[in-house]
Amino acid sequence: MGNMPNVSSISITSPGEAANWAQRTNQTISWDYTGDPGETAIIELMQNDSVFTTIADSTANVSVGSNGSGSYTCPVPAVPEGNYKIRVTSVESSVYSATSPEFTITNPLAFIAPMASNAWCIGTTNNITWTHGDADIGSAVKLELLKNSSLVGDPAITSTQAGSNGTGSYAWTLPLTLEPGIDYQIRASSVDYPTIIATSANFTVTGNYTCSGNTLLGYNGPVSSLNSQGGNTGAVVVPIALGQTINGNIDTSDYFYDRGAFGIWQDEY
């Protein structure tokens, strides 16, 4: 009776089924093998049974391992969020090839502020804050302002530091040109890895005034928003002086608001 043939195989032990790996976090791909698979391995990221990208090609000299097991630690590629598989193949003997169960690559970037409960007033300064965990998302993030899911012409800022210790923040002064609304969002994306992107919850932008008809009832904000164009036909209006701050209720016979203009009746000035 002849000798039984050696059974040669390779199987991936990590990522396992239903694993969630965030983009640009360091993760370990590991495998077991029997027989003699050779010296080096190729590692590929698969989607829908096709190669999406190569994590380590033959020039990377990734060791197959020793004593029946091998591993390779690397940043998760900054690919779009979705379901993927890992394939490990021996360079010297392609019969040694295995594909992992399907796992999910997720986005590490998320907003702390603004939240859905936030109402930020035009002209005030508020902190846009985000977290990215232990992912290396690059040195900078791009921040953009959205309204009704469309980009507002003047973004919050083109780019700012990504942050440290997993969080970042930017002090943003809401432009005086913004219209009040309940459907604003902030979008953040990595400058180095544009597929790492997140959008905040809808938040509210409020006006820095209260009014009834053409009468200004209260104002709480920078005077630089004032101009000399009155809203009442035939009215003579003097702009409130630059540098002046108005708080609380205003005498309705003195001030008025219309079409973005804040002013004082000339006979009251």
Short mmCIF file of C-alpha atoms in Angstrom, two decimals:
data_model
loop_
_atom_site.label_atom_id
_atom_site.label_comp_id
_atom_site.label_asym_id
_atom_site.label_seq_id
_atom_site.Cartn_x
_atom_site.Cartn_y
_atom_site.Cartn_z
CA MET A 1 0.00 0.00 0.00
CA GLY A 2 1.50 3.36 -1.08
CA ASN A 3 2.14 6.37 1.11
CA MET A 4 -0.72 8.85 1.52
CA PRO A 5 -0.07 12.13 -0.37
CA ASN A 6 0.73 15.23 1.66
CA VAL A 7 -2.25 17.55 2.02
CA SER A 8 -1.18 21.10 1.20
CA SER A 9 -3.43 24.04 1.96
CA ILE A 10 -3.66 27.57 3.25
CA SER A 11 -6.54 29.16 5.17
CA ILE A 12 -7.07 32.75 6.37
CA THR A 13 -7.76 33.21 10.08
CA SER A 14 -8.10 37.03 10.07
CA PRO A 15 -10.14 38.91 8.99
CA GLY A 16 -12.92 36.69 10.16
CA GLU A 17 -16.52 36.67 9.12
CA ALA A 18 -18.38 39.91 9.94
CA ALA A 19 -15.17 41.74 10.93
CA ASN A 20 -15.27 45.55 10.71
CA TRP A 21 -12.02 47.28 9.83
CA ALA A 22 -11.85 51.07 9.60
CA GLN A 23 -9.98 52.72 6.74
CA ARG A 24 -6.34 53.59 7.53
CA THR A 25 -6.23 51.64 10.80
CA ASN A 26 -3.47 49.08 11.28
CA GLN A 27 -4.85 45.55 11.08
CA THR A 28 -3.24 42.13 10.97
CA ILE A 29 -4.01 39.65 8.18
CA SER A 30 -3.15 36.13 9.36
CA TRP A 31 -3.27 32.64 7.90
CA ASP A 32 -2.42 29.00 8.58
CA TYR A 33 -0.89 26.58 6.12
CA THR A 34 0.19 23.00 5.74
CA GLY A 35 2.90 21.64 3.47
CA ASP A 36 5.51 23.83 1.81
CA PRO A 37 3.99 27.01 0.30
CA GLY A 38 7.35 28.61 -0.48
CA GLU A 39 8.87 31.81 0.89
CA THR A 40 6.67 34.82 0.00
CA ALA A 41 3.02 35.74 -0.51
CA ILE A 42 0.90 38.21 -2.45
CA ILE A 43 -2.02 39.83 -0.59
CA GLU A 44 -4.99 41.27 -2.48
CA LEU A 45 -8.21 43.03 -1.54
CA MET A 46 -11.18 41.48 -3.35
CA GLN A 47 -14.68 42.72 -4.07
CA ASN A 48 -17.30 40.74 -5.97
CA ASP A 49 -14.67 38.07 -6.69
CA SER A 50 -12.42 40.55 -8.51
CA VAL A 51 -9.20 42.17 -7.35
CA PHE A 52 -10.04 45.67 -6.10
CA THR A 53 -6.48 46.58 -5.13
CA THR A 54 -3.22 44.85 -4.26
CA ILE A 55 -2.17 45.29 -0.65
CA ALA A 56 1.25 43.63 -1.06
CA ASP A 57 2.67 42.47 -4.39
CA SER A 58 5.63 40.17 -5.00
CA THR A 59 8.14 43.01 -4.52
CA ALA A 60 6.94 43.54 -0.93
CA ASN A 61 8.57 40.24 0.08
CA VAL A 62 5.84 39.33 2.56
CA SER A 63 6.92 36.16 4.30
CA VAL A 64 4.62 33.17 4.03
CA GLY A 65 5.51 32.51 7.66
CA SER A 66 6.92 29.62 9.61
CA ASN A 67 5.74 26.60 11.57
CA GLY A 68 2.43 26.58 9.77
CA SER A 69 1.32 30.19 10.18
CA GLY A 70 1.97 33.66 8.80
CA SER A 71 0.77 37.21 9.19
CA TYR A 72 1.09 40.70 7.76
CA THR A 73 0.20 43.99 9.51
CA CYS A 74 -0.64 47.00 7.38
CA PRO A 75 -2.99 50.01 7.17
CA VAL A 76 -6.43 49.17 5.80
CA PRO A 77 -6.62 50.72 2.31
CA ALA A 78 -8.60 53.96 2.02
CA VAL A 79 -11.12 52.38 -0.32
CA PRO A 80 -14.85 53.21 -0.38
CA GLU A 81 -16.87 51.76 2.48
CA GLY A 82 -18.27 48.34 1.66
CA ASN A 83 -17.86 44.58 1.84
CA TYR A 84 -14.56 43.02 0.82
CA LYS A 85 -12.46 39.84 1.09
CA ILE A 86 -8.71 39.23 1.46
CA ARG A 87 -6.87 36.78 -0.78
CA VAL A 88 -3.44 35.39 0.11
CA THR A 89 -1.47 33.54 -2.57
CA SER A 90 2.00 32.02 -2.51
CA VAL A 91 4.39 33.61 -5.00
CA GLU A 92 6.31 30.37 -5.51
CA SER A 93 3.30 28.05 -5.67
CA SER A 94 -0.02 29.58 -6.73
CA VAL A 95 -1.91 26.45 -5.69
CA TYR A 96 -1.46 27.87 -2.21
CA SER A 97 -4.22 30.44 -2.31
CA ALA A 98 -7.06 31.25 0.05
CA THR A 99 -9.78 33.88 0.35
CA SER A 100 -11.17 35.18 3.62
CA PRO A 101 -14.85 35.43 4.52
CA GLU A 102 -16.50 38.71 3.61
CA PHE A 103 -15.78 41.56 6.01
CA THR A 104 -16.61 45.28 6.09
CA ILE A 105 -14.35 48.29 5.61
CA THR A 106 -15.83 51.27 7.41
CA ASN A 107 -15.21 55.00 7.64
CA PRO A 108 -13.31 56.14 10.77
CA LEU A 109 -14.39 59.79 10.45
CA ALA A 110 -17.42 60.94 12.46
CA PHE A 111 -18.76 64.23 13.78
CA ILE A 112 -19.06 65.24 17.41
CA ALA A 113 -20.41 68.70 16.53
CA PRO A 114 -22.55 70.04 15.04
CA MET A 115 -25.33 67.74 16.24
CA ALA A 116 -28.98 67.68 15.22
CA SER A 117 -29.88 69.55 18.40
CA ASN A 118 -27.51 72.46 17.65
CA ALA A 119 -28.76 75.91 16.62
CA TRP A 120 -25.84 78.15 15.67
CA CYS A 121 -26.39 81.86 15.27
CA ILE A 122 -25.14 83.83 12.27
CA GLY A 123 -22.02 85.80 13.20
CA THR A 124 -21.13 83.64 16.21
CA THR A 125 -18.13 81.31 16.51
CA ASN A 126 -18.74 77.61 17.12
CA ASN A 127 -16.47 74.57 17.21
CA ILE A 128 -16.75 72.01 14.42
CA THR A 129 -15.44 68.82 16.05
CA TRP A 130 -14.76 65.36 14.66
CA THR A 131 -13.20 62.06 15.66
CA HIS A 132 -11.20 59.52 13.65
CA GLY A 133 -10.16 57.02 16.31
CA ASP A 134 -6.75 55.48 15.74
CA ALA A 135 -6.91 55.83 11.96
CA ASP A 136 -4.18 57.74 10.16
CA ILE A 137 -6.33 59.97 7.96
CA GLY A 138 -3.48 62.25 6.91
CA SER A 139 -2.41 65.68 8.10
CA ALA A 140 -5.42 67.75 7.04
CA VAL A 141 -9.17 67.64 6.53
CA LYS A 142 -11.30 69.71 4.18
CA LEU A 143 -14.44 71.24 5.67
CA GLU A 144 -17.39 72.28 3.53
CA LEU A 145 -20.79 73.75 4.29
CA LEU A 146 -23.90 72.12 2.84
CA LYS A 147 -27.50 73.28 2.71
CA ASN A 148 -30.19 70.85 1.62
CA SER A 149 -27.32 68.48 0.68
CA SER A 150 -25.84 71.00 -1.78
CA LEU A 151 -22.54 72.81 -1.38
CA VAL A 152 -22.90 76.40 -0.22
CA GLY A 153 -20.81 78.73 -2.37
CA ASP A 154 -18.46 79.77 0.43
CA PRO A 155 -17.21 76.65 2.26
CA ALA A 156 -16.51 76.82 5.96
CA ILE A 157 -12.77 76.42 5.29
CA THR A 158 -10.69 74.77 2.60
CA SER A 159 -8.54 72.71 4.97
CA THR A 160 -7.38 72.53 8.56
CA GLN A 161 -5.30 70.18 10.68
CA ALA A 162 -6.78 66.70 11.03
CA GLY A 163 -6.15 66.79 14.78
CA SER A 164 -4.32 64.61 17.26
CA ASN A 165 -5.17 61.74 19.60
CA GLY A 166 -8.10 60.81 17.41
CA THR A 167 -9.98 64.12 17.43
CA GLY A 168 -9.87 67.43 15.61
CA SER A 169 -11.60 70.78 15.92
CA TYR A 170 -12.00 74.06 14.05
CA ALA A 171 -13.49 77.30 15.40
CA TRP A 172 -15.84 78.51 12.66
CA THR A 173 -17.48 81.92 12.54
CA LEU A 174 -20.77 81.63 10.66
CA PRO A 175 -20.71 84.06 7.72
CA LEU A 176 -23.05 87.01 7.94
CA THR A 177 -24.29 86.18 4.45
CA LEU A 178 -25.90 82.90 5.53
CA GLU A 179 -29.65 82.57 5.42
CA PRO A 180 -31.34 81.03 8.47
CA GLY A 181 -32.39 77.41 7.93
CA ILE A 182 -32.81 73.98 9.49
CA ASP A 183 -31.08 71.94 6.77
CA TYR A 184 -27.39 72.83 7.11
CA GLN A 185 -24.61 70.23 7.38
CA ILE A 186 -20.82 70.19 7.57
CA ARG A 187 -18.90 67.79 5.34
CA ALA A 188 -15.37 66.71 6.29
CA SER A 189 -12.98 64.77 4.08
CA SER A 190 -9.35 63.77 4.32
CA VAL A 191 -7.14 65.84 2.02
CA ASP A 192 -4.78 62.88 1.54
CA TYR A 193 -7.48 60.18 1.34
CA PRO A 194 -10.64 61.69 -0.22
CA THR A 195 -12.63 58.46 0.22
CA ILE A 196 -12.49 59.10 3.98
CA ILE A 197 -15.45 61.43 4.22
CA ALA A 198 -18.25 62.18 6.68
CA THR A 199 -21.25 64.48 6.85
CA SER A 200 -22.72 65.87 10.04
CA ALA A 201 -26.35 65.69 11.05
CA ASN A 202 -28.59 68.52 9.94
CA PHE A 203 -28.25 71.51 12.25
CA THR A 204 -30.00 74.85 12.44
CA VAL A 205 -28.59 78.25 11.51
CA THR A 206 -30.48 81.05 13.22
CA GLY A 207 -30.58 84.76 12.46
CA ASN A 208 -29.03 87.13 14.95
CA TYR A 209 -32.18 89.19 15.12
CA THR A 210 -35.84 88.94 16.04
CA CYS A 211 -38.35 91.02 14.17
CA SER A 212 -42.03 91.56 13.54
CA GLY A 213 -42.77 92.73 10.04
CA ASN A 214 -40.39 95.59 9.37
CA THR A 215 -39.70 96.27 13.04
CA LEU A 216 -36.51 95.09 14.68
CA LEU A 217 -37.37 93.66 18.10
CA GLY A 218 -33.95 92.40 19.15
CA TYR A 219 -30.44 91.96 17.85
CA ASN A 220 -27.54 89.91 19.16
CA GLY A 221 -24.59 89.91 16.83
CA PRO A 222 -21.82 91.83 15.08
CA VAL A 223 -22.76 95.27 13.78
CA SER A 224 -20.74 94.70 10.62
CA SER A 225 -23.87 93.09 9.15
CA LEU A 226 -25.66 96.45 9.13
CA ASN A 227 -26.04 98.60 6.05
CA SER A 228 -27.81 101.79 5.06
CA GLN A 229 -30.41 100.31 2.73
CA GLY A 230 -33.78 100.56 4.47
CA GLY A 231 -36.76 98.43 3.66
CA ASN A 232 -39.60 100.93 3.97
CA THR A 233 -40.35 102.95 0.85
CA GLY A 234 -39.46 106.60 1.47
CA ALA A 235 -37.88 105.93 4.84
CA VAL A 236 -34.62 107.65 5.69
CA VAL A 237 -32.42 105.18 7.52
CA VAL A 238 -29.06 105.64 9.24
CA PRO A 239 -27.03 102.47 9.81
CA ILE A 240 -26.27 101.58 13.41
CA ALA A 241 -22.73 102.63 14.18
CA LEU A 242 -19.93 100.13 13.58
CA GLY A 243 -18.64 98.63 16.78
CA GLN A 244 -21.93 99.14 18.60
CA THR A 245 -23.48 96.08 20.28
CA ILE A 246 -27.21 95.82 20.80
CA ASN A 247 -28.70 93.25 23.18
CA GLY A 248 -32.17 92.42 24.40
CA ASN A 249 -35.44 94.00 23.33
CA ILE A 250 -35.30 97.15 21.21
CA ASP A 251 -37.80 99.99 21.24
CA THR A 252 -39.95 99.14 18.22
CA SER A 253 -40.30 102.81 17.33
CA ASP A 254 -36.56 103.22 16.95
CA TYR A 255 -35.27 100.31 14.88
CA PHE A 256 -36.44 98.18 11.97
CA TYR A 257 -35.33 95.25 9.83
CA ASP A 258 -36.16 94.43 6.26
CA ARG A 259 -34.44 92.44 3.50
CA GLY A 260 -31.24 92.05 5.45
CA ALA A 261 -30.94 95.72 6.52
CA PHE A 262 -30.73 96.85 10.11
CA GLY A 263 -31.21 100.56 10.73
CA ILE A 264 -32.45 103.31 12.96
CA TRP A 265 -35.01 105.95 12.03
CA GLN A 266 -33.18 109.18 11.28
CA ASP A 267 -35.33 111.19 13.69
CA GLU A 268 -34.37 108.80 16.49
CA TYR A 269 -30.62 108.74 15.74
#
